[in-house]
CSV table of C-alpha atoms in Angstrom, one decimal:
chain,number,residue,atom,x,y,z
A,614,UNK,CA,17.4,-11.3,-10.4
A,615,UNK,CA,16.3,-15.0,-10.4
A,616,UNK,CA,18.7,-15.5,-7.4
A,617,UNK,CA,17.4,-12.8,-4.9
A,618,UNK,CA,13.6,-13.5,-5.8
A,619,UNK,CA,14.3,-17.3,-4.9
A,620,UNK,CA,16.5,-15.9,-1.8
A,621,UNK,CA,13.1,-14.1,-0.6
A,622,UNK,CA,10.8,-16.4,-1.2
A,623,UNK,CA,12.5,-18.9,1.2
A,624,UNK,CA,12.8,-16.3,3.8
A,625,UNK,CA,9.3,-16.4,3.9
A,626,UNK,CA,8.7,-20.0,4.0
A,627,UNK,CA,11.4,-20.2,7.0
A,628,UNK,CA,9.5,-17.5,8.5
A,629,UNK,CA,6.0,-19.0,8.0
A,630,UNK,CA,7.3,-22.3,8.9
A,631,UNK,CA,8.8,-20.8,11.9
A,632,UNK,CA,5.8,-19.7,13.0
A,633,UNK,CA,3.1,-22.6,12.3
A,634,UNK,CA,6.3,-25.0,14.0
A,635,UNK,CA,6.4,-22.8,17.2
A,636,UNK,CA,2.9,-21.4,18.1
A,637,UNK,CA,0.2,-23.4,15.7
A,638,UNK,CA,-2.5,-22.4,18.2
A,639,UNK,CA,-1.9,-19.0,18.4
A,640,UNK,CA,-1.9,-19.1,14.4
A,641,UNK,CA,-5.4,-20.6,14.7
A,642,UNK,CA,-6.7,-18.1,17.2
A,643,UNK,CA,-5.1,-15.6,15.0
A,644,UNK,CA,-7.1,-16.7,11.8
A,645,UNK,CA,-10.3,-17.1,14.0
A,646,UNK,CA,-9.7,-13.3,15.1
A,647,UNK,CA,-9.1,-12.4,11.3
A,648,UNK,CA,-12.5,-14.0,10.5
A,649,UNK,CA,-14.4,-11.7,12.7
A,650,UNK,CA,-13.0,-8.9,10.9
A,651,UNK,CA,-15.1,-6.7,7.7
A,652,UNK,CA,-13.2,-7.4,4.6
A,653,UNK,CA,-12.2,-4.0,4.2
A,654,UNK,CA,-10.6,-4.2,7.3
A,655,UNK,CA,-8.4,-7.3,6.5
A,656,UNK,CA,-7.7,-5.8,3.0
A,657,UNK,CA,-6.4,-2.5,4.3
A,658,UNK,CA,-4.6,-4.9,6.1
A,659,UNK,CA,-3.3,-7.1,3.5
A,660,UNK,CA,-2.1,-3.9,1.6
A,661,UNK,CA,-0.5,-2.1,4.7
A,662,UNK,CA,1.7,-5.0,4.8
A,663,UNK,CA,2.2,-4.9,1.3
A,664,UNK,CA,3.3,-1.4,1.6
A,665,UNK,CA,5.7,-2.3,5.0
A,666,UNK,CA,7.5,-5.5,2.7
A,667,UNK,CA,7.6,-2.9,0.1
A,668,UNK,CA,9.7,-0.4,2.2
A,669,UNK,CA,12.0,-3.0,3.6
A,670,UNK,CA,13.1,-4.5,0.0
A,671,UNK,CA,13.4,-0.8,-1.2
A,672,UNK,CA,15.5,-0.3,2.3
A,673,UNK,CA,17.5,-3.6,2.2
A,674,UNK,CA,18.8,-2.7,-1.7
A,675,UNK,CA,19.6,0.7,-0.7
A,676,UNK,CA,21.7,0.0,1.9
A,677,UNK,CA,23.7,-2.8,-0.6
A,678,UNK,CA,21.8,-5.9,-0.1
């Protein structure tokens, strides 16, 4: 269990790095455009994609991963 929590939590850093490597202005456009937003709004937000990582780990180990 150890294993498959380390396994995801590089696949986030390689994705996050991925992104501030390739496109560090549009990630600081992006948080500017975040800013401008009610917190409501960025919370629904922040549990929509929640939800969304939720479904793909309940997806990924049904299908044998």
């Amino acid at each position: 269990m150890l294993g498959v929590a380390a396994l995801a939590l590089g696949l986030v850093l390689i994705v996050e790095g991925l992104v501030y490597a390739l496109a560090p202005d549009l990630v600081e456009r992006m948080l500017e455009a975040l800013r401008g937003l009610p917190v409501e709004t960025r919370r629904a937000l922040g549990f929509g994609a929640m939800a969304l990582g939720l479904a793909l780990v309940w997806l990924g180990k049904s299908l044998g991963a």
